[in-house]
Short mmCIF file of C-alpha atoms in Angstrom, two decimals:
data_model
loop_
_atom_site.label_atom_id
_atom_site.label_comp_id
_atom_site.label_asym_id
_atom_site.label_seq_id
_atom_site.Cartn_x
_atom_site.Cartn_y
_atom_site.Cartn_z
CA MET A 260 -15.96 -15.13 7.68
CA SER A 261 -15.77 -18.91 7.07
CA GLY A 262 -15.93 -21.52 4.33
CA PRO A 263 -15.83 -20.25 0.80
CA GLU A 264 -15.47 -16.75 1.85
CA ALA A 265 -11.84 -17.63 2.85
CA ALA A 266 -11.02 -18.23 -0.85
CA LEU A 267 -10.88 -14.38 -1.20
CA LEU A 268 -7.79 -14.15 0.85
CA PRO A 269 -5.08 -13.16 0.89
CA ARG A 270 -6.28 -9.81 -0.50
CA GLU A 271 -2.93 -8.64 -1.95
CA PRO A 272 0.02 -10.83 -2.87
CA ALA A 273 2.97 -10.49 -0.58
CA ALA A 274 5.71 -8.09 -1.91
CA GLY A 275 7.92 -9.84 -4.30
CA THR A 276 5.33 -12.36 -5.20
CA PRO A 277 5.69 -13.25 -8.95
CA VAL A 278 2.91 -12.30 -11.30
CA PHE A 279 2.95 -15.92 -12.63
CA ALA A 280 3.44 -18.79 -10.19
CA GLU A 281 4.49 -21.12 -13.17
CA PRO A 282 6.25 -20.25 -16.51
CA TRP A 283 3.29 -22.11 -18.18
CA HIS A 284 0.73 -20.15 -16.75
CA ALA A 285 2.17 -17.17 -18.43
CA GLU A 286 2.74 -18.94 -21.74
CA VAL A 287 -1.06 -20.12 -21.84
CA LEU A 288 -2.23 -16.45 -21.56
CA ALA A 289 0.41 -15.19 -23.90
CA VAL A 290 -0.50 -17.68 -26.69
CA ALA A 291 -4.31 -16.98 -26.13
CA PHE A 292 -3.44 -13.29 -26.55
CA ALA A 293 -1.49 -13.85 -29.70
CA LEU A 294 -4.17 -16.14 -31.36
CA THR A 295 -6.82 -13.49 -30.41
CA ARG A 296 -4.95 -10.54 -31.69
CA ASP A 297 -4.23 -12.45 -35.07
CA GLY A 298 -7.93 -13.38 -35.47
CA ILE A 299 -7.65 -17.19 -35.02
CA PHE A 300 -10.41 -16.81 -32.55
CA SER A 301 -12.15 -13.82 -31.21
CA ALA A 302 -12.03 -12.31 -27.57
CA GLY A 303 -15.58 -13.35 -27.12
CA GLU A 304 -14.81 -16.98 -28.28
CA TRP A 305 -11.97 -17.10 -25.79
CA ALA A 306 -14.21 -15.74 -22.91
CA ASP A 307 -16.75 -18.24 -23.73
CA ALA A 308 -14.50 -21.15 -23.89
CA LEU A 309 -12.64 -20.25 -20.66
CA GLY A 310 -15.85 -19.67 -18.76
CA ALA A 311 -17.08 -23.20 -20.02
CA GLU A 312 -14.07 -24.79 -18.79
CA ILE A 313 -14.05 -22.89 -15.43
CA ALA A 314 -17.74 -24.11 -14.95
CA ARG A 315 -16.72 -27.58 -15.78
CA ALA A 316 -13.86 -27.63 -13.46
CA THR A 317 -16.02 -26.02 -10.66
CA ALA A 318 -18.78 -28.73 -11.17
CA ALA A 319 -16.00 -31.46 -11.11
CA GLY A 320 -15.03 -30.23 -7.63
CA THR A 321 -11.61 -28.78 -8.84
CA PRO A 322 -10.08 -26.60 -5.96
CA ASP A 323 -10.90 -23.00 -6.48
CA THR A 324 -7.23 -22.08 -6.87
CA GLU A 325 -4.96 -20.50 -9.26
CA THR A 326 -3.84 -23.94 -10.49
CA GLY A 327 -7.37 -24.87 -11.21
CA TYR A 328 -7.88 -21.54 -13.26
CA TYR A 329 -4.68 -21.96 -15.30
CA GLY A 330 -5.68 -25.76 -15.87
CA ALA A 331 -9.10 -24.56 -17.23
CA ALA A 332 -7.48 -21.86 -19.36
CA LEU A 333 -5.21 -24.45 -20.89
CA LYS A 334 -8.04 -26.80 -21.82
CA ALA A 335 -9.86 -23.79 -23.29
CA LEU A 336 -6.72 -22.99 -25.42
CA GLU A 337 -6.67 -26.56 -26.37
CA SER A 338 -10.38 -26.77 -27.25
CA LEU A 339 -10.45 -23.59 -29.33
CA VAL A 340 -7.25 -24.62 -31.24
CA SER A 341 -8.75 -27.96 -31.97
CA ALA A 342 -12.01 -26.35 -33.35
CA LYS A 343 -10.39 -23.66 -35.40
CA LEU A 344 -7.15 -25.50 -36.40
CA PRO A 345 -8.11 -29.25 -36.61
CA THR A 346 -4.83 -30.31 -38.14
CA THR A 347 -3.07 -28.86 -35.18
CA GLY A 348 -5.41 -30.16 -32.65
CA ALA A 349 -5.10 -33.68 -34.09
CA ALA A 350 -1.35 -33.54 -33.79
CA LEU A 351 -1.31 -32.34 -30.32
CA ALA A 352 -1.46 -35.57 -28.38
CA GLU A 353 1.67 -37.02 -30.28
CA ARG A 354 3.57 -33.77 -29.93
CA ILE A 355 3.14 -33.85 -26.24
CA GLU A 356 4.65 -37.44 -26.07
CA ALA A 357 7.48 -36.15 -28.31
CA TRP A 358 8.37 -33.47 -25.84
CA ARG A 359 8.14 -35.87 -22.91
CA CYS A 360 10.60 -38.23 -24.49
CA ALA A 361 12.81 -35.42 -25.66
CA TYR A 362 13.16 -34.32 -21.94
CA LEU A 363 13.74 -37.76 -20.78
CA ASN A 364 16.49 -38.29 -23.34
CA THR A 365 18.39 -35.09 -22.67
CA PRO A 366 20.82 -34.88 -19.96
CA HIS A 367 20.00 -32.29 -17.21
CA GLY A 368 21.32 -28.82 -18.10
CA GLN A 369 21.50 -29.34 -21.87
CA PRO A 370 18.98 -27.52 -24.27
CA VAL A 371 15.96 -29.74 -24.92
CA THR A 372 15.05 -30.15 -28.67
CA LEU A 373 12.56 -32.31 -30.36
CA ALA A 374 15.36 -34.00 -32.18
CA ALA A 375 16.06 -35.90 -28.76
CA ALA A 376 12.55 -37.38 -29.00
CA ALA A 377 13.71 -39.64 -31.89
CA LEU A 378 16.36 -41.45 -29.52
CA PRO A 379 15.57 -44.70 -27.82
CA MET A 380 14.14 -43.93 -24.46
CA ALA A 381 16.69 -45.60 -21.99
CA HIS A 382 14.55 -45.16 -18.91
CA HIS A 383 11.05 -45.31 -20.37
CA ASP A 384 9.87 -48.61 -18.74
CA HIS A 385 10.40 -47.57 -15.29
CA HIS A 386 7.69 -47.56 -12.53
CA HIS A 387 6.42 -44.31 -11.23
CA ASP A 388 6.77 -43.57 -7.61
CA MET B 28 21.04 -56.20 -8.54
CA SER B 29 22.96 -55.08 -5.42
CA GLU B 30 21.33 -52.59 -2.97
CA ASP B 31 23.93 -50.15 -4.11
CA HIS B 32 23.00 -50.42 -7.68
CA ALA B 33 19.45 -50.17 -6.93
CA GLY B 34 20.09 -46.96 -4.92
CA ARG B 35 22.01 -45.53 -7.90
CA MET B 36 19.25 -46.36 -10.33
CA GLY B 37 16.65 -44.79 -7.91
CA ALA B 38 18.78 -41.50 -7.86
CA ILE B 39 18.96 -41.57 -11.77
CA HIS B 40 15.12 -42.05 -11.58
CA ARG B 41 14.67 -38.99 -9.49
CA GLU B 42 16.91 -36.96 -11.30
CA LEU B 43 14.83 -37.73 -14.70
CA HIS B 44 11.58 -36.88 -12.81
CA SER B 45 12.76 -33.63 -11.42
CA HIS B 46 13.84 -32.69 -15.09
CA LEU B 47 10.69 -33.51 -16.69
CA PRO B 48 8.40 -30.44 -16.74
CA PRO B 49 4.96 -30.83 -15.13
CA GLU B 50 2.28 -32.18 -17.53
CA PRO B 51 0.61 -28.95 -18.33
CA ALA B 52 3.90 -27.30 -19.10
CA LEU B 53 4.53 -30.18 -21.70
CA ARG B 54 0.81 -29.54 -23.23
CA VAL B 55 1.56 -25.83 -23.77
CA LYS B 56 5.04 -26.38 -25.21
CA ALA B 57 3.40 -28.91 -27.56
CA LEU B 58 0.77 -26.45 -28.54
CA GLU B 59 3.29 -23.60 -29.01
CA SER B 60 5.80 -25.72 -31.01
CA LEU B 61 3.00 -27.00 -33.50
CA LEU B 62 1.74 -23.36 -33.95
CA VAL B 63 5.07 -21.82 -34.51
CA GLU B 64 5.97 -24.57 -36.99
CA LYS B 65 2.70 -23.72 -39.02
CA GLY B 66 3.50 -20.16 -39.00
CA LEU B 67 0.57 -19.40 -36.80
CA LEU B 68 2.43 -17.97 -33.83
CA ASP B 69 5.53 -15.95 -33.55
CA PRO B 70 7.62 -17.00 -30.45
CA ARG B 71 8.73 -13.30 -30.31
CA THR B 72 5.19 -12.29 -29.51
CA VAL B 73 4.88 -14.62 -26.71
CA ASP B 74 8.10 -13.55 -25.13
CA ALA B 75 7.40 -9.90 -25.61
CA TRP B 76 3.93 -10.45 -23.93
CA ILE B 77 5.32 -12.32 -20.94
CA GLU B 78 7.83 -9.74 -20.56
CA VAL B 79 5.56 -6.86 -20.37
CA TYR B 80 2.88 -8.60 -18.23
CA THR B 81 5.52 -9.91 -15.80
CA GLU B 82 7.91 -6.88 -15.41
CA GLU B 83 5.97 -3.81 -16.49
CA ILE B 84 2.24 -3.31 -16.57
CA GLY B 85 0.93 -4.39 -13.33
CA PRO B 86 -1.85 -1.74 -12.16
CA LYS B 87 0.63 1.05 -12.72
CA ARG B 88 -0.88 2.23 -16.17
CA GLY B 89 -4.47 2.29 -14.46
CA ALA B 90 -3.20 4.28 -11.50
CA GLU B 91 -1.75 6.83 -13.95
CA VAL B 92 -5.10 7.17 -15.93
CA VAL B 93 -6.93 7.75 -12.73
CA ALA B 94 -4.17 10.45 -11.32
CA ARG B 95 -4.61 12.13 -14.56
CA ALA B 96 -8.25 12.35 -14.48
CA TRP B 97 -8.06 13.68 -10.90
CA SER B 98 -5.63 16.29 -11.85
CA ASP B 99 -7.21 17.20 -15.37
CA PRO B 100 -11.08 17.75 -15.55
CA ALA B 101 -11.07 17.95 -19.40
CA PHE B 102 -9.07 14.42 -19.51
CA LYS B 103 -11.71 13.01 -16.85
CA ALA B 104 -14.57 14.16 -18.98
CA ARG B 105 -13.07 12.33 -21.98
CA LEU B 106 -12.14 9.26 -20.03
CA LEU B 107 -15.75 8.92 -18.87
CA GLU B 108 -17.24 9.70 -22.14
CA ASP B 109 -14.84 7.43 -24.23
CA ALA B 110 -12.37 5.69 -22.34
CA PRO B 111 -10.52 3.91 -25.24
CA SER B 112 -9.72 7.09 -26.99
CA ALA B 113 -8.56 8.85 -23.73
CA ILE B 114 -6.32 6.07 -22.83
CA ALA B 115 -5.03 6.09 -26.41
CA GLU B 116 -3.75 9.62 -25.64
CA LEU B 117 -1.47 8.13 -23.03
CA GLY B 118 -0.36 5.33 -25.44
CA PHE B 119 -1.90 2.54 -23.19
CA GLN B 120 -3.65 0.52 -25.78
CA GLY B 121 -2.98 -3.16 -25.48
CA TRP B 122 -4.73 -6.51 -24.73
CA ALA B 123 -8.45 -5.77 -24.25
CA SER B 124 -8.24 -2.08 -24.05
CA GLY B 125 -10.64 -1.59 -27.03
CA HIS B 126 -13.85 -1.88 -25.16
CA LEU B 127 -13.46 -0.13 -21.73
CA ASN B 128 -15.93 1.82 -19.49
CA VAL B 129 -14.65 3.84 -16.67
CA VAL B 130 -17.18 4.16 -13.90
CA GLU B 131 -16.73 6.85 -11.17
CA ASN B 132 -17.12 6.60 -7.52
CA THR B 133 -18.92 9.43 -5.96
CA PRO B 134 -20.25 10.06 -2.39
CA ALA B 135 -23.39 8.45 -3.48
CA ILE B 136 -22.25 5.54 -5.49
CA HIS B 137 -19.43 2.71 -5.17
CA ASN B 138 -18.51 0.62 -8.19
CA LEU B 139 -17.55 -2.96 -8.09
CA VAL B 140 -16.27 -5.06 -11.13
CA VAL B 141 -16.57 -8.73 -11.62
CA CYS B 142 -16.52 -10.98 -14.60
CA THR B 143 -19.08 -13.83 -13.59
CA LEU B 144 -18.30 -15.86 -16.70
CA CYS B 145 -14.42 -16.15 -16.50
CA SER B 146 -11.94 -13.46 -15.83
CA CYS B 147 -12.48 -10.65 -18.35
CA TYR B 148 -10.45 -7.61 -17.13
CA PRO B 149 -8.77 -4.33 -18.47
CA HIS B 150 -5.40 -6.14 -18.71
CA ALA B 151 -3.62 -3.18 -20.72
CA LEU B 152 -4.21 -1.09 -17.76
CA LEU B 153 -4.04 -3.37 -14.75
CA GLY B 154 -1.98 -6.27 -15.98
CA ILE B 155 -2.93 -9.77 -14.88
CA PRO B 156 -5.92 -10.14 -12.44
CA PRO B 157 -5.22 -11.07 -8.77
CA ASN B 158 -6.06 -14.72 -8.00
CA TRP B 159 -9.14 -13.83 -5.96
CA TYR B 160 -10.64 -11.96 -9.06
CA LYS B 161 -10.65 -15.44 -10.87
CA THR B 162 -12.23 -17.55 -7.97
CA ALA B 163 -15.61 -18.78 -8.11
CA ALA B 164 -16.23 -17.44 -4.71
CA TYR B 165 -15.54 -13.78 -5.95
CA ARG B 166 -17.45 -14.40 -9.11
CA ALA B 167 -20.51 -15.61 -7.49
CA ARG B 168 -20.52 -13.40 -4.40
CA ALA B 169 -19.65 -10.11 -5.92
CA VAL B 170 -23.08 -10.09 -7.50
CA ARG B 171 -25.19 -11.68 -4.74
CA ASP B 172 -23.32 -9.81 -1.85
CA PRO B 173 -21.25 -6.99 -2.97
CA ARG B 174 -21.08 -5.25 0.45
CA GLY B 175 -20.18 -8.59 2.22
CA VAL B 176 -17.28 -8.95 -0.24
CA ILE B 177 -16.06 -5.37 0.10
CA ALA B 178 -16.25 -5.72 3.88
CA GLU B 179 -14.02 -8.94 3.69
CA PHE B 180 -11.32 -6.66 2.02
CA GLY B 181 -11.62 -4.62 5.09
CA GLU B 182 -13.52 -1.78 3.48
CA VAL B 183 -16.80 -0.27 4.60
CA VAL B 184 -19.36 1.11 2.23
CA PRO B 185 -21.82 3.20 4.14
CA ASP B 186 -25.36 2.05 3.89
CA GLU B 187 -26.52 5.17 2.14
CA VAL B 188 -23.96 4.64 -0.70
CA GLU B 189 -25.47 2.65 -3.60
CA VAL B 190 -23.18 -0.29 -4.71
CA ARG B 191 -23.24 -0.76 -8.47
CA VAL B 192 -21.85 -4.18 -9.79
CA TRP B 193 -20.48 -4.34 -13.27
CA ASP B 194 -20.12 -7.71 -15.02
CA SER B 195 -17.20 -7.48 -17.45
CA THR B 196 -17.35 -9.31 -20.76
CA ALA B 197 -15.01 -9.80 -23.61
CA GLU B 198 -16.87 -7.11 -25.45
CA LEU B 199 -16.99 -4.55 -22.50
CA ARG B 200 -14.55 -4.19 -19.41
CA TYR B 201 -14.69 -1.75 -16.59
CA LEU B 202 -12.25 0.22 -14.51
CA VAL B 203 -13.50 1.97 -11.43
CA MET B 204 -12.25 5.57 -10.84
CA PRO B 205 -12.08 5.96 -6.93
CA ALA B 206 -12.62 9.44 -5.44
CA ARG B 207 -9.64 11.52 -5.07
CA PRO B 208 -8.97 11.56 -1.21
CA PRO B 209 -8.96 14.68 0.68
CA GLY B 210 -5.48 16.15 1.73
CA THR B 211 -4.01 15.55 -1.76
CA GLU B 212 -4.49 19.11 -3.04
CA GLY B 213 -1.50 20.35 -5.02
CA TRP B 214 -0.03 16.76 -5.58
CA ASP B 215 1.24 16.00 -9.02
CA VAL B 216 0.34 12.97 -11.12
CA ALA B 217 3.18 10.74 -9.97
CA ARG B 218 2.46 11.32 -6.26
CA LEU B 219 -1.24 10.72 -6.78
CA ALA B 220 -0.78 7.67 -8.90
CA ALA B 221 1.17 6.15 -6.05
CA LEU B 222 -2.08 6.21 -3.89
CA VAL B 223 -4.23 4.55 -6.38
CA THR B 224 -4.25 0.73 -5.75
CA ARG B 225 -5.46 -2.20 -8.00
CA ASN B 226 -8.27 -3.18 -5.66
CA ALA B 227 -9.54 0.42 -5.79
CA MET B 228 -9.72 0.24 -9.55
CA ILE B 229 -11.61 -3.05 -9.14
CA GLY B 230 -13.80 -1.70 -6.45
CA THR B 231 -12.92 -3.86 -3.52
CA ALA B 232 -11.26 -0.75 -1.98
CA ARG B 233 -12.76 2.60 -1.67
CA ASP B 234 -10.96 4.82 0.79
CA LEU B 235 -7.39 5.91 -0.64
CA ALA B 236 -6.59 8.54 1.94
CA PRO B 237 -2.96 8.62 2.47
CA ARG B 238 -1.93 7.19 5.96
CA VAL B 239 0.43 8.53 8.23
CA GLY B 240 3.90 7.57 7.22
CA GLY B 241 2.73 7.04 3.54
CA ARG B 242 2.14 3.70 1.97
#
């Protein structure tokens, strides 16, 4: 066994490995489930969108990993929401920035709410490492 | 600016970055918060789904379905004929349980399940698919070289056994019913279910014979 075959390993997760490596992995699938159940889009549309994003990621050379998979799932969800709910889709970019500001404005340990996004951003002009 | 001050600013900077969630997490949060505000998403649905799939389902439901079928020929017949109705008897409906086909391994046939498009899977019975199920390597090679893939999982399908590969879709998903291993006569459903692995219900495992010392 060599090359891509190794991607199939390990066969089983080690005992105690969480089902979801990151909370957002679970959230992507949970939102997709809820929107499918409520008929915002169908299971077939979800599979097609996910398949298309996975194919795109593979073609772009994205590593064949769990992170790559969930990144494709997030893009599929965003594109389906934008197609089915254009107003929500159009508001996404601004809302992402609002949450970023809210996190940067909220002292660590305190609950982060969107209200904090409206505060002036004390540390927004720094350079990234 | 003194060196000391620069050091403190650096520490604050790192603190801010450790606090900021990764970009994809921010994107999901943005999506969720907009949908909730518009009344299109109930946050309790999201929380309940995550709890159930993180803590409860795993492949346990699928294992119980298989163990019941081994123990009850009438249930097995109903399961192979109309899987959604049979699993509804056990109360196991859920995400993607509506269009399910159960395929049985026999001495002459081995079944292997894949989703070549994405990751269609009988979630309500098996939980979240393992990472390897979602990889391009598995999705491509399960069809092209099923025996080779099964061999990589440490299993041997004898040459005289036909391997059938089932490509799952959103409309039709598959669960493999492995063969009941010898030496399990008289076992109850719970004991049998403990033998049934997730991989056996996908088809990347075939032999479920109990090992010495149990497993």
